[in-house]
Every structure is written in structure tokens, then in C-alpha cells.
Amino acid sequence: MPDEAPVPPGIDASTPNAARMYNYYLGGKDNFAVDRAAAEQVLKVAPEARELARQNRAFMRRAIQHVMAETGIRQFIDIGTGLPTEGNVHEIVHARDPDAAIVYVDNDPVVLAHARAILSRTPRTTTIRGDLRRPIDILNNPELRDLIDFSQPVAILLVAVLHFLTDDDKPGEVIARLRDSLAPGSHLILSHVTADERAYAAQQGAAVYRKASASITLRHRQQIMELFDGFELIPPGLVKLHDWRPDEDSAFATYRGRELPTWFYCGVGRIRD
Ligand SMILES: C[S@@+](CC[C@H](N)C(=O)[O-])C[C@H]1O[C@@H](n2cnc3c(N)ncnc32)[C@H](O)[C@@H]1O
């Protein structure tokens, strides 16, 4: 997305955008100068943000692979998709089963445009516009219902998105609405930013996001734990990103030779029978 190129209609290139900032941390090219400037401000207070973004993606990959291997789930709804990057959900899922269904959901027009361009010829995959704050609208979307069979278990991904919901958005109720529509055996894959360990830096980083497209609500471990109400957390429970069933990627969860601090909690829950 070179800055000299015309900005597509409906795209705001003058306000830092959360999805494009995340794309910048991950080394992507789909961002504008305003996104890079804001992301650099975050990197000043949290220089490990790039590694955290990579660890967040690695957690998501391990969680999907685990759910597919251990539960047989073949339907995924990824809410808060983000800009396409290496190791997208459909690539992870289809590597194991090309017949599995994936629905991408985001409320950002930039994300939707990119995802649709990439996915236009990918079978069993669709992208819809939806806002996590209106979960019933997402579940009732006809394109989603064409792909997802709600009589069978589904995995819902809420990876690095719930911190964009304020307490007034009632994230617990949002998850309850989703949960109540799912068949037994369905799973929730979740990660969420916290200020538990790096409180000052987290507040500074969150201040940058207050001037961006979506502000961040930092939550403590117990508050994130409560988001799993009605789900049984599978081992190892709610942990930092690189502690969730680590593999070779987790060995690189360091910044300047030290273990990454706790910036995120993550976990996978199974709906209680
Ligand atoms: C940090 S990115 C995470 C991308 C991906 N899930 C990951 O973890 O790699 C957050 C994404 O959530 C989206 N988002 C933020 N608030 C949302 C909402 N209320 N409804 C749907 N998507 C939202 C943003 O547009 C962005 O694409």
C-alpha cells in the first residue's frame, strides 16, 4: 500500500489503524505512514511488540492444529481477522483438511478488501463484514450460514480482538451470545492483551491506540479468565503466548536475550456439556 498510490474510497489514511499497525509489527507492507508512525511510538515503549505479534500468530497456529487433531472440528469462525499475512487461518486449516470451512469476520474495510482479494478463489472460505459487538448479526449472516453447520461443533477465534471492546461493550455477554448458538464440543480460541506485568509501558501503548481507529482496554488475568465462562479451559489453561503447548517457534520468545514478559494471556476452551 505505497503512500503515493491513490487511497481507495472508504479508506481513512489519516488516522492510525489498528489492523494496519499490527501488519507493520509483523513486517507487512499493507500500511500507511500514519500507521507506521503510531506503531513506532508503541515500539518505543514496547520494543518487543514485533516478537509478541509473531508469538500471537504462533499461538493461533498451534491452537488451530491442536483443535483439529484432538476434536475433529472442521469449521472455523475467525472474528477480528486482521490483514492477511503469512500463516493465515485458511492455510493452517486447509493444510490438514482442504474440505474444512473458514469464515473471516472483521469490521475494517481495509481488512475486508484485502481478505476478499486473496480469498476470491479459495474454496470453503468466505469473508464477511461484521462487528464483534453485534454477535447475533454475525451469526445470522447468510454467507456465514451457507458455510457453517451449527448442528456441528465450531471453533470461534477471538485472537487479539477482545481488547478492542470496552467494558461497556460487555465482552462477556458477547461471548455468551456466541456460545449459546454453538453445538456441544465447540471451542473458543482466545488471546488478549494485559498490563499485568508491564503496567507502565502497557498504559503508554494503550494511549497511542486511543488516537487510532480502535482503542485498547487492558484487562487483568482474572478478567480474561472470566471471558471463558461456560467453557472448560483445556491444559495448560490461561497462560502467556509462548507457554501454550510450546513448539520450536516458542523457543524464540525472547527479546534481547530475555524471556518475553507477559503482554498477552491466551487459552482454548471447550463448551461445557
Ligand atoms: C490485532 S488484529 C488481530 C488479527 C488476528 N486475529 C491475529 O491475532 O493475528 C485485530 C483485528 O480486529 C479487528 N477488530 C477490532 N475491533 C473489531 C470489532 N469490534 N469487530 C470485528 N473486528 C474488530 C481489527 O480490524 C483488526 O483487524
mmCIF file of N, CA and C and ligand atoms in Angstrom, residues 18-19 22 26 56-57 60 78-83 105-108 111 130-133 159-161 163-165 191 214, ligand 1:
data_model
loop_
_atom_site.group_PDB
_atom_site.id
_atom_site.type_symbol
_atom_site.label_atom_id
_atom_site.label_comp_id
_atom_site.label_asym_id
_atom_site.label_seq_id
_atom_site.Cartn_x
_atom_site.Cartn_y
_atom_site.Cartn_z
ATOM 1 N N ALA A 18 -5.654 0.152 13.642
ATOM 2 C CA ALA A 18 -5.146 -0.948 14.477
ATOM 3 C C ALA A 18 -4.690 -2.139 13.631
ATOM 4 N N ALA A 19 -5.457 -2.489 12.611
ATOM 5 C CA ALA A 19 -5.104 -3.652 11.794
ATOM 6 C C ALA A 19 -3.828 -3.380 11.000
ATOM 7 N N TYR A 22 -0.744 -3.468 13.280
ATOM 8 C CA TYR A 22 -0.384 -4.874 13.562
ATOM 9 C C TYR A 22 0.352 -5.470 12.355
ATOM 10 N N LEU A 26 4.249 -7.019 12.120
ATOM 11 C CA LEU A 26 4.549 -8.340 11.539
ATOM 12 C C LEU A 26 5.439 -8.249 10.295
ATOM 13 N N ASN A 56 1.874 -14.297 18.977
ATOM 14 C CA ASN A 56 0.413 -14.381 18.963
ATOM 15 C C ASN A 56 -0.047 -15.231 17.772
ATOM 16 N N ARG A 57 0.567 -14.991 16.611
ATOM 17 C CA ARG A 57 0.229 -15.797 15.428
ATOM 18 C C ARG A 57 0.615 -17.260 15.646
ATOM 19 N N MET A 60 -1.916 -18.945 17.753
ATOM 20 C CA MET A 60 -3.124 -19.219 16.967
ATOM 21 C C MET A 60 -2.927 -20.487 16.117
ATOM 22 N N ASP A 78 -13.389 -16.857 12.369
ATOM 23 C CA ASP A 78 -12.267 -16.035 12.856
ATOM 24 C C ASP A 78 -12.736 -14.581 12.905
ATOM 25 N N ILE A 79 -13.080 -14.104 14.102
ATOM 26 C CA ILE A 79 -13.626 -12.745 14.248
ATOM 27 C C ILE A 79 -12.498 -11.808 14.685
ATOM 28 N N GLY A 80 -12.285 -10.747 13.885
ATOM 29 C CA GLY A 80 -11.127 -9.877 14.105
ATOM 30 C C GLY A 80 -9.926 -10.475 13.387
ATOM 31 N N THR A 81 -10.159 -10.726 12.103
ATOM 32 C CA THR A 81 -9.226 -11.465 11.243
ATOM 33 C C THR A 81 -7.864 -10.791 11.118
ATOM 34 N N GLY A 82 -7.863 -9.478 10.921
ATOM 35 C CA GLY A 82 -6.620 -8.764 10.630
ATOM 36 C C GLY A 82 -6.273 -8.884 9.153
ATOM 37 N N LEU A 83 -5.264 -8.118 8.752
ATOM 38 C CA LEU A 83 -4.830 -8.165 7.356
ATOM 39 C C LEU A 83 -4.165 -9.501 7.079
ATOM 40 N N VAL A 105 -14.246 -12.706 9.678
ATOM 41 C CA VAL A 105 -15.150 -11.610 10.040
ATOM 42 C C VAL A 105 -14.311 -10.446 10.549
ATOM 43 N N ASP A 106 -14.540 -9.264 10.011
ATOM 44 C CA ASP A 106 -13.842 -8.080 10.527
ATOM 45 C C ASP A 106 -14.747 -6.878 10.270
ATOM 46 N N ASN A 107 -14.503 -5.796 11.020
ATOM 47 C CA ASN A 107 -15.317 -4.593 10.808
ATOM 48 C C ASN A 107 -14.529 -3.507 10.086
ATOM 49 N N ASP A 108 -13.334 -3.856 9.613
ATOM 50 C CA ASP A 108 -12.471 -2.859 8.994
ATOM 51 C C ASP A 108 -12.484 -3.029 7.473
ATOM 52 N N VAL A 111 -9.250 -4.426 5.845
ATOM 53 C CA VAL A 111 -9.076 -5.858 6.067
ATOM 54 C C VAL A 111 -9.968 -6.640 5.104
ATOM 55 N N GLY A 130 -18.506 -7.713 9.765
ATOM 56 C CA GLY A 130 -19.284 -7.911 10.980
ATOM 57 C C GLY A 130 -18.570 -7.263 12.137
ATOM 58 N N ASP A 131 -19.352 -6.874 13.127
ATOM 59 C CA ASP A 131 -18.785 -6.238 14.312
ATOM 60 C C ASP A 131 -18.999 -7.161 15.496
ATOM 61 N N LEU A 132 -17.919 -7.477 16.178
ATOM 62 C CA LEU A 132 -17.986 -8.385 17.326
ATOM 63 C C LEU A 132 -18.987 -7.894 18.367
ATOM 64 N N ARG A 133 -19.211 -6.572 18.396
ATOM 65 C CA ARG A 133 -20.159 -6.033 19.386
ATOM 66 C C ARG A 133 -21.595 -6.408 19.043
ATOM 67 N N VAL A 159 -8.895 -13.852 18.537
ATOM 68 C CA VAL A 159 -7.457 -13.753 18.791
ATOM 69 C C VAL A 159 -7.037 -12.290 18.639
ATOM 70 N N ALA A 160 -6.574 -11.726 19.741
ATOM 71 C CA ALA A 160 -6.121 -10.324 19.774
ATOM 72 C C ALA A 160 -7.203 -9.366 19.278
ATOM 73 N N VAL A 161 -8.436 -9.602 19.657
ATOM 74 C CA VAL A 161 -9.516 -8.689 19.250
ATOM 75 C C VAL A 161 -10.337 -8.193 20.444
ATOM 76 N N HIS A 163 -9.628 -7.083 23.286
ATOM 77 C CA HIS A 163 -9.173 -5.851 23.961
ATOM 78 C C HIS A 163 -9.610 -4.599 23.192
ATOM 79 N N PHE A 164 -10.166 -4.779 21.989
ATOM 80 C CA PHE A 164 -10.750 -3.630 21.282
ATOM 81 C C PHE A 164 -12.205 -3.403 21.697
ATOM 82 N N LEU A 165 -12.712 -4.224 22.587
ATOM 83 C CA LEU A 165 -14.053 -3.997 23.160
ATOM 84 C C LEU A 165 -13.882 -3.368 24.545
ATOM 85 N N SER A 191 -6.986 -14.828 22.625
ATOM 86 C CA SER A 191 -5.829 -14.171 23.251
ATOM 87 C C SER A 191 -6.200 -12.715 23.509
ATOM 88 N N ALA A 214 -9.149 2.108 16.761
ATOM 89 C CA ALA A 214 -9.788 1.323 17.828
ATOM 90 C C ALA A 214 -8.928 1.450 19.079
HETATM 91 C C1 LIG B 1 -4.598 -7.026 16.166
HETATM 92 S S1 LIG B 1 -5.609 -7.541 14.825
HETATM 93 C C2 LIG B 1 -5.624 -9.300 15.144
HETATM 94 C C3 LIG B 1 -5.584 -10.118 13.886
HETATM 95 C C4 LIG B 1 -5.568 -11.637 14.107
HETATM 96 N N1 LIG B 1 -6.761 -12.089 14.813
HETATM 97 C C5 LIG B 1 -4.335 -12.045 14.871
HETATM 98 O O1 LIG B 1 -4.420 -12.196 16.093
HETATM 99 O O2 LIG B 1 -3.265 -12.183 14.264
HETATM 100 C C6 LIG B 1 -7.239 -7.074 15.392
HETATM 101 C C7 LIG B 1 -8.303 -7.119 14.320
HETATM 102 O O3 LIG B 1 -9.568 -6.987 14.963
HETATM 103 C C8 LIG B 1 -10.402 -6.152 14.186
HETATM 104 N N2 LIG B 1 -11.434 -5.590 15.056
HETATM 105 C C9 LIG B 1 -11.293 -4.654 16.026
HETATM 106 N N3 LIG B 1 -12.477 -4.402 16.608
HETATM 107 C C10 LIG B 1 -13.397 -5.213 15.998
HETATM 108 C C11 LIG B 1 -14.802 -5.407 16.156
HETATM 109 N N4 LIG B 1 -15.494 -4.713 17.054
HETATM 110 N N5 LIG B 1 -15.413 -6.300 15.351
HETATM 111 C C12 LIG B 1 -14.703 -7.003 14.407
HETATM 112 N N6 LIG B 1 -13.367 -6.849 14.229
HETATM 113 C C13 LIG B 1 -12.722 -5.968 15.005
HETATM 114 C C14 LIG B 1 -9.443 -5.127 13.607
HETATM 115 O O4 LIG B 1 -9.984 -4.533 12.448
HETATM 116 C C15 LIG B 1 -8.233 -5.986 13.307
HETATM 117 O O5 LIG B 1 -8.292 -6.497 12.015
#
